[in-house]
PDB file of C-alpha atoms in Angstrom:
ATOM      1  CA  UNK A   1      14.347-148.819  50.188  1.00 62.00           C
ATOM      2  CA  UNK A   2      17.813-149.885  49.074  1.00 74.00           C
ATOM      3  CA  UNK A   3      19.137-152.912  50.918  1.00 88.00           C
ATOM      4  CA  UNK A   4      23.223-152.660  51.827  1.00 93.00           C
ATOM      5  CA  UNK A   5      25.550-154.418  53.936  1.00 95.00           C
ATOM      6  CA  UNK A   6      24.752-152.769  57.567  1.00 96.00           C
ATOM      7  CA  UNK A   7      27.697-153.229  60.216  1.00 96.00           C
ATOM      8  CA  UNK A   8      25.750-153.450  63.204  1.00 97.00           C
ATOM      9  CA  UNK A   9      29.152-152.901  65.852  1.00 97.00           C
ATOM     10  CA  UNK A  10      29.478-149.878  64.039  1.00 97.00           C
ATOM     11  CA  UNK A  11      25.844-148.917  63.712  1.00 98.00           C
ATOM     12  CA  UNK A  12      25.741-149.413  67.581  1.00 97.00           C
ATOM     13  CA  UNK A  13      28.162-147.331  68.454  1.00 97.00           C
ATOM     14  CA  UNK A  14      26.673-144.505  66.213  1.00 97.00           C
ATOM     15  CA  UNK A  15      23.894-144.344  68.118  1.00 97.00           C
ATOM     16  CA  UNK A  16      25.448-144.413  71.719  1.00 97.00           C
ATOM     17  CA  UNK A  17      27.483-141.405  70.259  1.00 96.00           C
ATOM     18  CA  UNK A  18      24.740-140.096  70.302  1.00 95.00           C
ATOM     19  CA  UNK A  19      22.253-140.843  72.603  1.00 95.00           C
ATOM     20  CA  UNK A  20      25.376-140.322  75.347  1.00 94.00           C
ATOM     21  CA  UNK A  21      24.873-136.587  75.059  1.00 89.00           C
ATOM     22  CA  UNK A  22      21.495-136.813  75.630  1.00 87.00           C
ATOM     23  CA  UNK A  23      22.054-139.068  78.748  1.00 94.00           C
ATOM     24  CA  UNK A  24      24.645-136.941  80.226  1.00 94.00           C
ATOM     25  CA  UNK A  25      22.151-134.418  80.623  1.00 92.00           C
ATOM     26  CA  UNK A  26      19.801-136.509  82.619  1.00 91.00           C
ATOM     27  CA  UNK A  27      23.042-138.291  84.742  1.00 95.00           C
ATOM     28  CA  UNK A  28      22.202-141.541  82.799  1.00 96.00           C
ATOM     29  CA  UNK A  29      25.129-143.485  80.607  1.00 96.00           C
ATOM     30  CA  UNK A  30      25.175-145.276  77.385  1.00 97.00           C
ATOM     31  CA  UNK A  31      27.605-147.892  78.060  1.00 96.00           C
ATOM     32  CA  UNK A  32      28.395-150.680  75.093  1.00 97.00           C
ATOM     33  CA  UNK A  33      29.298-154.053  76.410  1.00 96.00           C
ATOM     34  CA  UNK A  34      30.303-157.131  74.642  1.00 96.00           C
ATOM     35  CA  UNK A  35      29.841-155.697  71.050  1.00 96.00           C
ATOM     36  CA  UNK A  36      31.317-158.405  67.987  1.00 95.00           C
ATOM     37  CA  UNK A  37      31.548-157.562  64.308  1.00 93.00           C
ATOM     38  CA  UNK A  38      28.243-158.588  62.520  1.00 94.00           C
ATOM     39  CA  UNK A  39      26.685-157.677  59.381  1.00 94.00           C
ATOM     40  CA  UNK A  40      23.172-158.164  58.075  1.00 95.00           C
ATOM     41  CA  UNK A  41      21.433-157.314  54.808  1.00 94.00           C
ATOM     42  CA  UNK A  42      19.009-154.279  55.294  1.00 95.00           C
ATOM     43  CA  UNK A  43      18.146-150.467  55.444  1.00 96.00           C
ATOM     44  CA  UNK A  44      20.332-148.664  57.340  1.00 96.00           C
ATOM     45  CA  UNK A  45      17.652-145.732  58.381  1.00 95.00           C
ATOM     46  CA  UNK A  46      15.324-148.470  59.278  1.00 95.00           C
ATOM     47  CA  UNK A  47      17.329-150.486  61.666  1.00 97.00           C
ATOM     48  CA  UNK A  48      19.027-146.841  63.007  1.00 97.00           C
ATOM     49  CA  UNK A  49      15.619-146.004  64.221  1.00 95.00           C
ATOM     50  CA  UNK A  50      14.636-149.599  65.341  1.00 96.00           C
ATOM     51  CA  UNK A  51      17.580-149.520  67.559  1.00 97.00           C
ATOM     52  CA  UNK A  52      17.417-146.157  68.720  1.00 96.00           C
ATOM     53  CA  UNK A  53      14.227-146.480  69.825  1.00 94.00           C
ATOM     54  CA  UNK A  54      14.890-148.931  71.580  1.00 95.00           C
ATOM     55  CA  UNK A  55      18.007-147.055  73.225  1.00 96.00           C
ATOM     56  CA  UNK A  56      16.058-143.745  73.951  1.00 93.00           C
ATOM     57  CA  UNK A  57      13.171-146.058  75.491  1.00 92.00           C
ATOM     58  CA  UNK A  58      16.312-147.717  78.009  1.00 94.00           C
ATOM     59  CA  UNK A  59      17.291-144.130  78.600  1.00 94.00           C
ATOM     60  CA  UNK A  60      13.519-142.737  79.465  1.00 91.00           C
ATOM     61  CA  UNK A  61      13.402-145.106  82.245  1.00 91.00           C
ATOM     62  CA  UNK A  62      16.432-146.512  83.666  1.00 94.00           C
ATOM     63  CA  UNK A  63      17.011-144.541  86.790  1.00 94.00           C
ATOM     64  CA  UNK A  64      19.090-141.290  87.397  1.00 94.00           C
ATOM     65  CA  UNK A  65      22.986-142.458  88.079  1.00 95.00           C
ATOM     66  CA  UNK A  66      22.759-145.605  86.019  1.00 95.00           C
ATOM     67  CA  UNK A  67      23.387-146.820  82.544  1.00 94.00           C
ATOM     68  CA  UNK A  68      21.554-148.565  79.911  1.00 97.00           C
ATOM     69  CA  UNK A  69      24.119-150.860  78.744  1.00 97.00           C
ATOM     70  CA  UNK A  70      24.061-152.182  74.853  1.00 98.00           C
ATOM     71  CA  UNK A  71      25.566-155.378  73.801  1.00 98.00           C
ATOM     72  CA  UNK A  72      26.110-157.381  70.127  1.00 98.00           C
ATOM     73  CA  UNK A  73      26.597-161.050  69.779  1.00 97.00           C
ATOM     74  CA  UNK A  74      26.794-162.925  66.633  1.00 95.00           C
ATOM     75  CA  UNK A  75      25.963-166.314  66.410  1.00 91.00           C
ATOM     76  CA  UNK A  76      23.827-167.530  63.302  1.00 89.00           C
ATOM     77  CA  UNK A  77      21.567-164.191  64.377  1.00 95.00           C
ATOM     78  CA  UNK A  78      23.218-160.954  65.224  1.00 97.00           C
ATOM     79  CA  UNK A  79      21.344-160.524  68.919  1.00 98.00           C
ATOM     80  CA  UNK A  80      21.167-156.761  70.062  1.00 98.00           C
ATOM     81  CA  UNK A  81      20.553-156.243  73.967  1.00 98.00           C
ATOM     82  CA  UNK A  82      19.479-153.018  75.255  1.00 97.00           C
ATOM     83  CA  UNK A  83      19.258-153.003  79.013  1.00 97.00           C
ATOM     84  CA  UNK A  84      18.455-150.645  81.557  1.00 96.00           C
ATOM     85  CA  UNK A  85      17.838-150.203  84.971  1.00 96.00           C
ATOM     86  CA  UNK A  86      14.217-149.072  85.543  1.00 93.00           C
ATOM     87  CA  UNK A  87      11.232-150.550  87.594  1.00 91.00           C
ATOM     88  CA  UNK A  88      10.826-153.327  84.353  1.00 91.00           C
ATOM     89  CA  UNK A  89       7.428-153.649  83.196  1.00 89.00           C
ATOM     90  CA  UNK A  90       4.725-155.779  84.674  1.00 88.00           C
ATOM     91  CA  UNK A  91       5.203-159.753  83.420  1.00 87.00           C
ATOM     92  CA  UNK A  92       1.283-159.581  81.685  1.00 86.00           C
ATOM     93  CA  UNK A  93       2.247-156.660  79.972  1.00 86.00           C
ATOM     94  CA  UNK A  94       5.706-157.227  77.951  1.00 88.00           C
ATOM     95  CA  UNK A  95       4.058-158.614  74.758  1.00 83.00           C
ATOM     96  CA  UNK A  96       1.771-155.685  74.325  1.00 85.00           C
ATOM     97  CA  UNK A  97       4.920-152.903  74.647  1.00 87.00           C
ATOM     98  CA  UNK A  98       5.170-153.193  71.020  1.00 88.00           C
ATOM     99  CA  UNK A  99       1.761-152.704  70.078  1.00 84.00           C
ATOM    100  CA  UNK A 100       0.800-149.140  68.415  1.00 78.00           C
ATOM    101  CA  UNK A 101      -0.438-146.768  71.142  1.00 71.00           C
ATOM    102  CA  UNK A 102      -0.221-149.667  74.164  1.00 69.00           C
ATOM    103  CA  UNK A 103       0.392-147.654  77.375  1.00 64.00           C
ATOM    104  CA  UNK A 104       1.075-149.547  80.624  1.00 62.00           C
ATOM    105  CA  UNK A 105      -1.183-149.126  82.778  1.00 58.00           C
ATOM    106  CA  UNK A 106       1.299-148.768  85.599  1.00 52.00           C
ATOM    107  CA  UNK A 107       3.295-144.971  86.406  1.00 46.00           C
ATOM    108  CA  UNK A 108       5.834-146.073  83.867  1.00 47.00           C
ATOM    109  CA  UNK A 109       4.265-143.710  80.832  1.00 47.00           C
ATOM    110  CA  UNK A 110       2.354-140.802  82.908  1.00 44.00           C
ATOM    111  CA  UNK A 111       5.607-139.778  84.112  1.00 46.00           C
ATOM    112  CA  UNK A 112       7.467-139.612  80.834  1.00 47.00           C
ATOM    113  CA  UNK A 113       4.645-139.141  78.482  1.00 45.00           C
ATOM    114  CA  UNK A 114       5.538-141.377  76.211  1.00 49.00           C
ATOM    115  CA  UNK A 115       3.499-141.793  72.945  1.00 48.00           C
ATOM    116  CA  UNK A 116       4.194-145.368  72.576  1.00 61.00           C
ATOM    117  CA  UNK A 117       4.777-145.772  69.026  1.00 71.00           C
ATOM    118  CA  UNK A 118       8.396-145.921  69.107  1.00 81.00           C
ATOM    119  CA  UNK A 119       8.701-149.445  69.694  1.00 90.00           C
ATOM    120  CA  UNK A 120       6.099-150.534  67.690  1.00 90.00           C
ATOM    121  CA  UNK A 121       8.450-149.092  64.302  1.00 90.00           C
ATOM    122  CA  UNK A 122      10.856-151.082  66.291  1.00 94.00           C
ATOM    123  CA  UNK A 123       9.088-154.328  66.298  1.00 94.00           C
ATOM    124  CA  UNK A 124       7.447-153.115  62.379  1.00 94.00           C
ATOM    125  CA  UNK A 125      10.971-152.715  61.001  1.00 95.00           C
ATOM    126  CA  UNK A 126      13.156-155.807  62.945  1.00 96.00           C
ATOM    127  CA  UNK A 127       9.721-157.973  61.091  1.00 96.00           C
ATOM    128  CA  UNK A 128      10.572-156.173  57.965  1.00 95.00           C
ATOM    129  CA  UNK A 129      14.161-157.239  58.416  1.00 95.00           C
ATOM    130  CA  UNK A 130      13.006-161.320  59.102  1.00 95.00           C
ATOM    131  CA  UNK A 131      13.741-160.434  62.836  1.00 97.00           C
ATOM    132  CA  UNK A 132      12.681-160.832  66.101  1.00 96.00           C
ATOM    133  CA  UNK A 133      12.321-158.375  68.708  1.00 96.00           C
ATOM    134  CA  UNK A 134      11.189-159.339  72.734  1.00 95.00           C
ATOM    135  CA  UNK A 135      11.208-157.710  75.937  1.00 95.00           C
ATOM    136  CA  UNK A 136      12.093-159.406  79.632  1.00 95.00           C
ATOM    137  CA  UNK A 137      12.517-158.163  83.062  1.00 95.00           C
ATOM    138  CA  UNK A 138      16.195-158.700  83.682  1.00 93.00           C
ATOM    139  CA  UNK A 139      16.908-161.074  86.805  1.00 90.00           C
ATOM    140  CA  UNK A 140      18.445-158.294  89.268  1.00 86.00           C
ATOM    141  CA  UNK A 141      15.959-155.504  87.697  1.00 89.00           C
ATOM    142  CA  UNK A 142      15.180-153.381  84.707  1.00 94.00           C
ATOM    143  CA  UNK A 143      14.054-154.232  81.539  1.00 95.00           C
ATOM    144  CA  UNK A 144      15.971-156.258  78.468  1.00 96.00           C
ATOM    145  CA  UNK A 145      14.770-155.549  75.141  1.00 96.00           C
ATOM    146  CA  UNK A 146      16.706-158.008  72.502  1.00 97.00           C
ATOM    147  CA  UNK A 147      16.487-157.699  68.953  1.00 97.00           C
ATOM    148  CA  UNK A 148      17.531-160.924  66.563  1.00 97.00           C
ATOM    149  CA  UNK A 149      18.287-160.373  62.666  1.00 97.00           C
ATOM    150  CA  UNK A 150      19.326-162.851  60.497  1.00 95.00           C
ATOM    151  CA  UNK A 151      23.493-162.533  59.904  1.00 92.00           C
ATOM    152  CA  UNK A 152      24.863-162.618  56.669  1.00 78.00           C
ATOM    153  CA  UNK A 153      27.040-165.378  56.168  1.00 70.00           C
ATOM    154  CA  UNK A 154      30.820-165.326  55.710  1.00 62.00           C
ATOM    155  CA  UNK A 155      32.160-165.832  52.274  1.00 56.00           C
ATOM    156  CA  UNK A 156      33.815-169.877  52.858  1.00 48.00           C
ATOM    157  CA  UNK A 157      31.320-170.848  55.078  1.00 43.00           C
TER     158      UNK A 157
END
């Protein structure tokens, strides 16, 4: 696969373009935070998908009349955060969300019927990239997936 120069501010917003649409019709929001300039060296299709995964995952389970909110920071790693505000995900259990097939053994896939491979590509192509992807309960609820890919460095420094 080619690597290019990916722009992940504008990459983000791409995909809360379009995942809003499909959120509206559930009464859920996309809603970008804090989102900084940063570019890393990689496949465009394959980090689309890794992140929008992730996103449609947020959207699956935060609850009706709430938003999954997406931020970008760039320090010496572009770090992606995709939060929502679902029930979170059993403390035992966050390691295995990105294994092939894993289903928690809680409510949290027999309602949506998940197949539970999409974040498993996630976690295959952020590895693919020299990334890192992990998955928290958020302090005050829901569930914080952030993905960490090495930044390209700016020309002078």
């Amino acid at each position: 696969q080619p690597k290019t120069e990916v722009n992940l501010a504008i990459l983000l917003r791409e995909i809360a373009e379009d995942a809003a649409f499909e959120a509206q019709s559930q009464n859920k929001q996309i809603q970008i935070g804090q989102c900084e300039n940063c570019t890393v060296i990689g496949d465009v299709e394959l980090l689309r998908s890794a992140v929008e995964n992730v996103v449609r995952n947020a959207l699956r389970y935060t609850v009706e009349n709430s938003d999954v909110l997406l931020t970008l920071r760039c320090t010496e790693q572009a770090i992606i955060t995709v939060r929502d505000q679902g029930p979170g995900v059993p403390e035992g259990e966050l390691d295995n969300l990105f294994r092939p097939f894993y289903r928690i053994t809680e409510a949290r896939d027999r309602q949506s019927g998940g197949a539970g491979l999409g974040l498993a590509i996630t976690q295959r192509a952020i590895a693919a990239h020299q990334g890192h992807v992990q998955a928290r309960n958020a302090p005050d609820g829901g569930l914080e997936v952030e993905i960490r890919l090495p930044v390209l460095p700016i020309a002078g420094h």
